[in-house]
Coordinates of C-alpha atoms in Angstrom, one line a residue:
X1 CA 95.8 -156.3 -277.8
X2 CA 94.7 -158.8 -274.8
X3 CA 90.8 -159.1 -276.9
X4 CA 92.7 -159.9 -280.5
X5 CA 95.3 -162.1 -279.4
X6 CA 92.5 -164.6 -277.1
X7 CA 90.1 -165.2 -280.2
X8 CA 90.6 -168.6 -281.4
X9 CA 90.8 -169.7 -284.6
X10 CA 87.9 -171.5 -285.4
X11 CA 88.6 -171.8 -288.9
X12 CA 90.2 -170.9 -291.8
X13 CA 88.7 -168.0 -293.9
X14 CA 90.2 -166.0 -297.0
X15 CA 92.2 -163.2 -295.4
X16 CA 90.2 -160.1 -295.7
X17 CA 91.4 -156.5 -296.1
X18 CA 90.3 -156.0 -292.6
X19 CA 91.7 -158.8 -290.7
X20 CA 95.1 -157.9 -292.3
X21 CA 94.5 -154.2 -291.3
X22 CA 93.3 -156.0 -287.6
X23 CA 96.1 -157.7 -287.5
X24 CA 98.7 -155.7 -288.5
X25 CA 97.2 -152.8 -286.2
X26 CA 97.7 -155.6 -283.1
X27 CA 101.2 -156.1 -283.7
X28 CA 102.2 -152.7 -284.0
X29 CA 100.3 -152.3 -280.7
X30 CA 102.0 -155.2 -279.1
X31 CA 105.9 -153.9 -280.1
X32 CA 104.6 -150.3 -279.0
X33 CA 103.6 -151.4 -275.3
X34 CA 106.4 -153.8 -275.0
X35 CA 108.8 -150.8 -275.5
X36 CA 106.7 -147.9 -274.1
X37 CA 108.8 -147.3 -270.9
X38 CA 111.9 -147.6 -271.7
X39 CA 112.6 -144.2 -273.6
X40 CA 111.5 -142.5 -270.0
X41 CA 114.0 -145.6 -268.5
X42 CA 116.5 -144.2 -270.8
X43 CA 115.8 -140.8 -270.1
X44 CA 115.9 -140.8 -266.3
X45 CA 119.2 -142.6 -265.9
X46 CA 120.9 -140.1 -268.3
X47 CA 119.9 -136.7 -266.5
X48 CA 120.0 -139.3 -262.7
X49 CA 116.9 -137.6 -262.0
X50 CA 113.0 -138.7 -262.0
X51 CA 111.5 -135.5 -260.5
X52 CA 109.5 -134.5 -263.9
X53 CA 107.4 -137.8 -263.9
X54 CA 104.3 -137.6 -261.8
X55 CA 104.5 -140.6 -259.2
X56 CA 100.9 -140.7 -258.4
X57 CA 100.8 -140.8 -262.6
X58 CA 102.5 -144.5 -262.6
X59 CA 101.1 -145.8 -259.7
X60 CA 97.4 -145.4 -261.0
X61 CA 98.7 -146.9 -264.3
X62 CA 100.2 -150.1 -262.6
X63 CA 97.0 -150.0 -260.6
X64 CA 95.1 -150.4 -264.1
X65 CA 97.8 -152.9 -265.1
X66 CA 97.1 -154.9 -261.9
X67 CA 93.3 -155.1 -262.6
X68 CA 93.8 -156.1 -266.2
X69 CA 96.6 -159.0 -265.1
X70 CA 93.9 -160.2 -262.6
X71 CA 90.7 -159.6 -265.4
X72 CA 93.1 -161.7 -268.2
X73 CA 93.7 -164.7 -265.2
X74 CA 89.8 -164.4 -264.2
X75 CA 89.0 -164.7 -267.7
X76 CA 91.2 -167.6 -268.6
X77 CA 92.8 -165.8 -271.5
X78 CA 95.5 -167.4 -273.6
X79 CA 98.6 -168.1 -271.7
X80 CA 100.5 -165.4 -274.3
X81 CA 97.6 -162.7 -273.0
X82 CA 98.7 -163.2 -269.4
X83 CA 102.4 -163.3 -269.6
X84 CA 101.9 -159.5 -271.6
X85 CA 99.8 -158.8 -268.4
X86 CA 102.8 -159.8 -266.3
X87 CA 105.4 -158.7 -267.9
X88 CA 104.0 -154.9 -267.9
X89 CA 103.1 -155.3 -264.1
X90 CA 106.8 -155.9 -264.0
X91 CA 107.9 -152.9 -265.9
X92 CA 106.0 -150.6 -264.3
X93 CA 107.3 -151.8 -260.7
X94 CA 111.1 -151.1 -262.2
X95 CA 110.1 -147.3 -263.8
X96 CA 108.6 -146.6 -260.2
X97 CA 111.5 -148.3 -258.2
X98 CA 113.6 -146.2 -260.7
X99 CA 112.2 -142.9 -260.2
X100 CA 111.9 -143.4 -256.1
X101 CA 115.6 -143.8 -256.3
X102 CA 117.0 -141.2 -257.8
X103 CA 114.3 -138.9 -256.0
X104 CA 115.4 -140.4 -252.7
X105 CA 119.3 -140.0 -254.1
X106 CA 118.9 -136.1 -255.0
X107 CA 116.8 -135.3 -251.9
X108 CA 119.8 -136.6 -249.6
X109 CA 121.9 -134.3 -252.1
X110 CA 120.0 -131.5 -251.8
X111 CA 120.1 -131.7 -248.0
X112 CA 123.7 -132.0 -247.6
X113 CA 123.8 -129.3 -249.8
X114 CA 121.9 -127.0 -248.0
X115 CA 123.8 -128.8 -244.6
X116 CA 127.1 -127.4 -246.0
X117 CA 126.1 -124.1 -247.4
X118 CA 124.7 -122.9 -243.4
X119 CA 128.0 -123.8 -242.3
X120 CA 129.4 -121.6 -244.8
X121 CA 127.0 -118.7 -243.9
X122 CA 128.2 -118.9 -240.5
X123 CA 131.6 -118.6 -241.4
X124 CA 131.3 -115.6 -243.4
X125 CA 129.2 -114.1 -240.4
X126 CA 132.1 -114.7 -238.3
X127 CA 134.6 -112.8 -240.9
X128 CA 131.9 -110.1 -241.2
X129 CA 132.1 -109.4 -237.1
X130 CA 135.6 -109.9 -236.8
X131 CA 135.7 -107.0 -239.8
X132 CA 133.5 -104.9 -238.1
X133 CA 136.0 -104.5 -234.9
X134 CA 138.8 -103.9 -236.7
X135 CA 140.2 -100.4 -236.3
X136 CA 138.7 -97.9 -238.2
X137 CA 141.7 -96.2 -239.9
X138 CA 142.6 -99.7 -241.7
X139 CA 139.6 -99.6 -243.2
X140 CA 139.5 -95.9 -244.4
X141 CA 143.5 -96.9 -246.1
X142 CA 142.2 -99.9 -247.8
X143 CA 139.1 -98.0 -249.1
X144 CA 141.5 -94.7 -249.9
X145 CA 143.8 -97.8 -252.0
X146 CA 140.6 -99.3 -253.9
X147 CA 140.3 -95.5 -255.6
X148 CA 143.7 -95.8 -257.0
X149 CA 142.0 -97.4 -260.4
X150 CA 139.6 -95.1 -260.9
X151 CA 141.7 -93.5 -264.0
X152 CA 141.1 -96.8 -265.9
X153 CA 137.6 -96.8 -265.2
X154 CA 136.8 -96.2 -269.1
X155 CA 138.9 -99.1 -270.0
X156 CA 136.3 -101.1 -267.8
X157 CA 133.3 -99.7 -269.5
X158 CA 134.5 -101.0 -272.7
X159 CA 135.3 -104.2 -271.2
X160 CA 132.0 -104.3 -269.9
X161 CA 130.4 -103.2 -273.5
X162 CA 132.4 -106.2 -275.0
X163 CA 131.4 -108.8 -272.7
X164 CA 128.1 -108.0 -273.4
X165 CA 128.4 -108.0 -277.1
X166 CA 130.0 -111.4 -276.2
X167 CA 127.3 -112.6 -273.8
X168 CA 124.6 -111.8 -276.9
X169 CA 126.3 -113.4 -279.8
X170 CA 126.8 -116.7 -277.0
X171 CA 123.0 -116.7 -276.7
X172 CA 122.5 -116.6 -280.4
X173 CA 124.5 -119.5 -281.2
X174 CA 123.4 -121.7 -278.4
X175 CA 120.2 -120.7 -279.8
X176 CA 120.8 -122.4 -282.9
X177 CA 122.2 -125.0 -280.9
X178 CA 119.0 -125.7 -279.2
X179 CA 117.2 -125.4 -282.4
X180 CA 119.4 -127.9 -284.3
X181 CA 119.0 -130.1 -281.3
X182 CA 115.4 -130.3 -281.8
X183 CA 115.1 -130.9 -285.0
X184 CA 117.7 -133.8 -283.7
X185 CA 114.8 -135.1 -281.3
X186 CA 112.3 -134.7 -283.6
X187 CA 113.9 -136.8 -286.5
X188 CA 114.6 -139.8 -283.9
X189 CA 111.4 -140.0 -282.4
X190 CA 109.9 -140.0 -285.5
X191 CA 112.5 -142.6 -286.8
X192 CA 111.5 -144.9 -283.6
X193 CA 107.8 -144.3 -284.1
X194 CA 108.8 -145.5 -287.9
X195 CA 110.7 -148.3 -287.0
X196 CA 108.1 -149.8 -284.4
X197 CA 105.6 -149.9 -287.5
X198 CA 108.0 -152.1 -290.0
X199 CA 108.6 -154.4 -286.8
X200 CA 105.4 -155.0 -286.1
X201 CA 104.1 -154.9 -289.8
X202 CA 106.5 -157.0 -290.5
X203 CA 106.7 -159.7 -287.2
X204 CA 102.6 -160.0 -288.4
X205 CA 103.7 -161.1 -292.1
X206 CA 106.2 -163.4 -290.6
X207 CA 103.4 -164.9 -288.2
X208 CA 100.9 -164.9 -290.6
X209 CA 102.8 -166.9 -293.8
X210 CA 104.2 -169.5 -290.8
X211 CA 101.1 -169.9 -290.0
X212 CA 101.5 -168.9 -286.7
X213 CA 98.6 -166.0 -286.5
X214 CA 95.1 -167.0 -288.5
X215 CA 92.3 -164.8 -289.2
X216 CA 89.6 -165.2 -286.4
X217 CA 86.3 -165.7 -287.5
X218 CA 83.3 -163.4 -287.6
X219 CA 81.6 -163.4 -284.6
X220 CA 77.8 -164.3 -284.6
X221 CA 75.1 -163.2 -282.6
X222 CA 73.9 -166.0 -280.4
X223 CA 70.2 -165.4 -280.9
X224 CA 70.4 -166.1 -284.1
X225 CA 72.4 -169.0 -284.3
X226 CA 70.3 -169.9 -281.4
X227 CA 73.7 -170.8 -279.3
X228 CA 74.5 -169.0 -276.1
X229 CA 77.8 -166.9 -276.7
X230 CA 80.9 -166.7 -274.9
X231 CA 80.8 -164.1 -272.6
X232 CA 83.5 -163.2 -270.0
X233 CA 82.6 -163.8 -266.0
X234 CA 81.4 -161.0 -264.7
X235 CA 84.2 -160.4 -262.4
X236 CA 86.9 -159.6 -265.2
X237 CA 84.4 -157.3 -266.6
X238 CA 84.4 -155.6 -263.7
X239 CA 87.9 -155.8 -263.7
X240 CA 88.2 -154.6 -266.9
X241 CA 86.3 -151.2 -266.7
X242 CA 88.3 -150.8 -263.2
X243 CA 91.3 -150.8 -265.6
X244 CA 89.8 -148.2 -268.2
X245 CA 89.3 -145.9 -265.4
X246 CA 92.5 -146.4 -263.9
X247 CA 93.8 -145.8 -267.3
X248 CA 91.8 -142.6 -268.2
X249 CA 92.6 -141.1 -264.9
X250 CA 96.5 -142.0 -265.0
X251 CA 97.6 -139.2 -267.1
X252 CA 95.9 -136.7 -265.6
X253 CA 98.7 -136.2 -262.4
X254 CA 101.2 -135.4 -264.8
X255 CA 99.0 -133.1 -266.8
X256 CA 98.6 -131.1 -264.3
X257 CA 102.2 -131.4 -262.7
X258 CA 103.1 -130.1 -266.2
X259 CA 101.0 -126.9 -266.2
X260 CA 101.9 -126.0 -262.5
X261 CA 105.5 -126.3 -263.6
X262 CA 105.2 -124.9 -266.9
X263 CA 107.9 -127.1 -267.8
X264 CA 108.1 -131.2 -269.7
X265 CA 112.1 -130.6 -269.0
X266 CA 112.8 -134.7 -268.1
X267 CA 109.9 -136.4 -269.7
X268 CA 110.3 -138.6 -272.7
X269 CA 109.0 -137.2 -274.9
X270 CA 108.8 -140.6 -277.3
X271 CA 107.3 -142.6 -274.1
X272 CA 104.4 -140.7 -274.9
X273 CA 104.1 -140.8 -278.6
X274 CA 104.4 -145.1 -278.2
X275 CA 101.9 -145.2 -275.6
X276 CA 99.6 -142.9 -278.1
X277 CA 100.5 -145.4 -281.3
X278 CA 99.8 -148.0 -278.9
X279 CA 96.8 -147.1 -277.8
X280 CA 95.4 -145.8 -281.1
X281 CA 96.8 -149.1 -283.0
X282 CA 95.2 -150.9 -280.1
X283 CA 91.6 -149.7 -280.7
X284 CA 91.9 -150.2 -284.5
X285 CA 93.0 -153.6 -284.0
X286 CA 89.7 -154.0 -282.6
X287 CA 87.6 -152.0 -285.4
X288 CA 88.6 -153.3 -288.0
X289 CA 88.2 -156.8 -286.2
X290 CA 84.8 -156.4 -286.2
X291 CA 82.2 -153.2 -285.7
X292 CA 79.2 -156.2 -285.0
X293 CA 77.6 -154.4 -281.7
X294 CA 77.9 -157.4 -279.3
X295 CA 81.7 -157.8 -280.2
X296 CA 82.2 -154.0 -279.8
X297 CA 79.9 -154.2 -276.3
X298 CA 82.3 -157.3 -275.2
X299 CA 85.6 -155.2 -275.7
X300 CA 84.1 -152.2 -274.5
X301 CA 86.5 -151.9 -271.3
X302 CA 89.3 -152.2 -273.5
X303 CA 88.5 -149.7 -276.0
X304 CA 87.8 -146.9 -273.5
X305 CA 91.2 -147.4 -271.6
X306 CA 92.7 -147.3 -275.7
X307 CA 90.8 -144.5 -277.5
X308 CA 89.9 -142.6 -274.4
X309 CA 93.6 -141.7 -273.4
X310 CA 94.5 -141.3 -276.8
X311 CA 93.3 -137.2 -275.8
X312 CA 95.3 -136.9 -273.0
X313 CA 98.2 -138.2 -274.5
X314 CA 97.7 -135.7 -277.8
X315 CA 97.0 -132.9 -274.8
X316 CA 100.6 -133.9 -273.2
X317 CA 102.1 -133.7 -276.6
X318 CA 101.1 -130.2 -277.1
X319 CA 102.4 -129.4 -273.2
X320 CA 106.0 -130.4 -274.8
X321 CA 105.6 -127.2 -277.0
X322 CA 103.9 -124.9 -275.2
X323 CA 106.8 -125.4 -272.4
X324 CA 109.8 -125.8 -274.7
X325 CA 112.5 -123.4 -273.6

């Protein structure tokens, strides 16, 4: 979104089928990444745990965020551009604060835990040694009493039989449950997803008849013209490829956390379906901006941190089923 929203507009050209397409794509993109972490926000304070997101998974992505805020200041992008920059910098710092929290919280919990149940062990040892000097004839009576019920033991096996019959038909219907509760998720996430599209769609037709957004122009290659074009310092390009990287290698901690734990039990399952609209909207934007080779070459950085995680986000996705209990 950062390459769409610093073209100026030069001038005023007839809006084309692909500049709407451009930028209605960029808007979509822009709502998706300004709401992208809080269904895992969401989803961590309701359960008060963070222990199925991968740390090292958002600290490499605010490490990518980092080197695009500094690539967008390097560059002198539009003010709009850099306060985006910022303000994702900023989320990612509360999602990590976040999860560090209630990881610290739980591990003290689990400790005390653990604390408490030793001491309990060590009571019952206690009981078990006293037991074991008491006199043996006490022992024989209260085992010689415990046989009194053995009449009824039919009446047991029955009970036994029913609770079982019990225990299956309970399985069935939370079965259902689960599977009714699914197709729950399933309809809001795809709701959201829906909902993200009209806002941005829409917030672009808004922008566009105030006059707020304007098509950009073509761009033109410089030899021909025979003016030198506008190129970014070296320095944000650098910059920007460090954030592709950073980008492409983010998901890859959680991937793998996923398969070692066979489990997606805690993940958001919509933070990863707007971060693949994002990122797919994101390199259309570009696309259908342009496809001349000198524009495409300029936004390269950008494109590869969009389209190139859109895989490991799809691969992700299909984790959620493989897993789901």
């Amino acid at each position: 979104m950062a390459s769409l929203l610093s073209i100026a507009a030069l001038a005023h050209p007839a809006l084309t089928t692909h500049e709407a397409l451009s930028g209605v794509f960029g808007s979509i993109s822009l709502v998706s990444w300004i709401v992208v972490l809080v269904p895992q926000l969401v989803q961590n304070y309701r359960t008060g745990s963070a222990e199925a997101i991968s740390i090292p998974f958002l600290t490499i992505w605010f490490i990518g965020d980092i080197c695009s805020l500094i690539g967008a200041v390097w560059a002198k992008l539009v003010p709009t551009v850099i306060a985006l920059a910022v303000y994702f910098c900023i989320a990612d710092c509360v999602l990590i604060v976040q999860c560090l929290y209630y990881n610290y919280k739980n591990r003290k919990v689990a400790e005390d835990k653990t604390a408490s149940g030793s001491a309990v062990e060590d009571e019952v040892e206690q009981d078990h040694e006293a037991d074991e000097e008491s006199p043996l004839l006490s022992r024989t009576e209260s085992a010689s009493s415990g046989n009194v019920g053995l009449p009824g033991s039919m009446r047991r096996k029955s009970s036994v039989v029913s609770r079982r019959r019990a225990d299956s038909l309970a399985k069935v219907v939370e079965e259902d449950e689960e599977d009714e509760s699914s197709l729950r998720a399933t309809m809001k996430n795809l709701g959201s997803v829906l909902l993200i599209c009209a806002v941005g769609a829409t917030a672009w037709a808004i922008c566009w008849k105030t006059g707020i957004w304007k098509p950009a122009p073509e761009p033109t290659m410089g030899a021909a013209s025979g003016e030198k074009e506008h190129t970014a310092p070296m320095g944000a390009e650098i910059l920007g490829y460090a954030s592709a990287v950073a980008y492409l290698g983010a998901r890859i901690p959680q991937v793998v956390k996923n398969y070692r734990e066979k489990s997606c039990e805690g993940l958001s399952l919509l933070f990863f379906l707007l971060s693949l609209l994002g990122n797919f909207t994101y390199g259309a934007g570009i696309l259908c901006h342009s496809l001349d080779q000198q524009y495409i070459m300029m936004n390269l950085p950008w494109l590869i941190g969009s389209l190139g995680t859109i895989f490991e986000d799809i691969m992700i996705y299909v984790q959620f089923f493989m897993y789901r209990r």
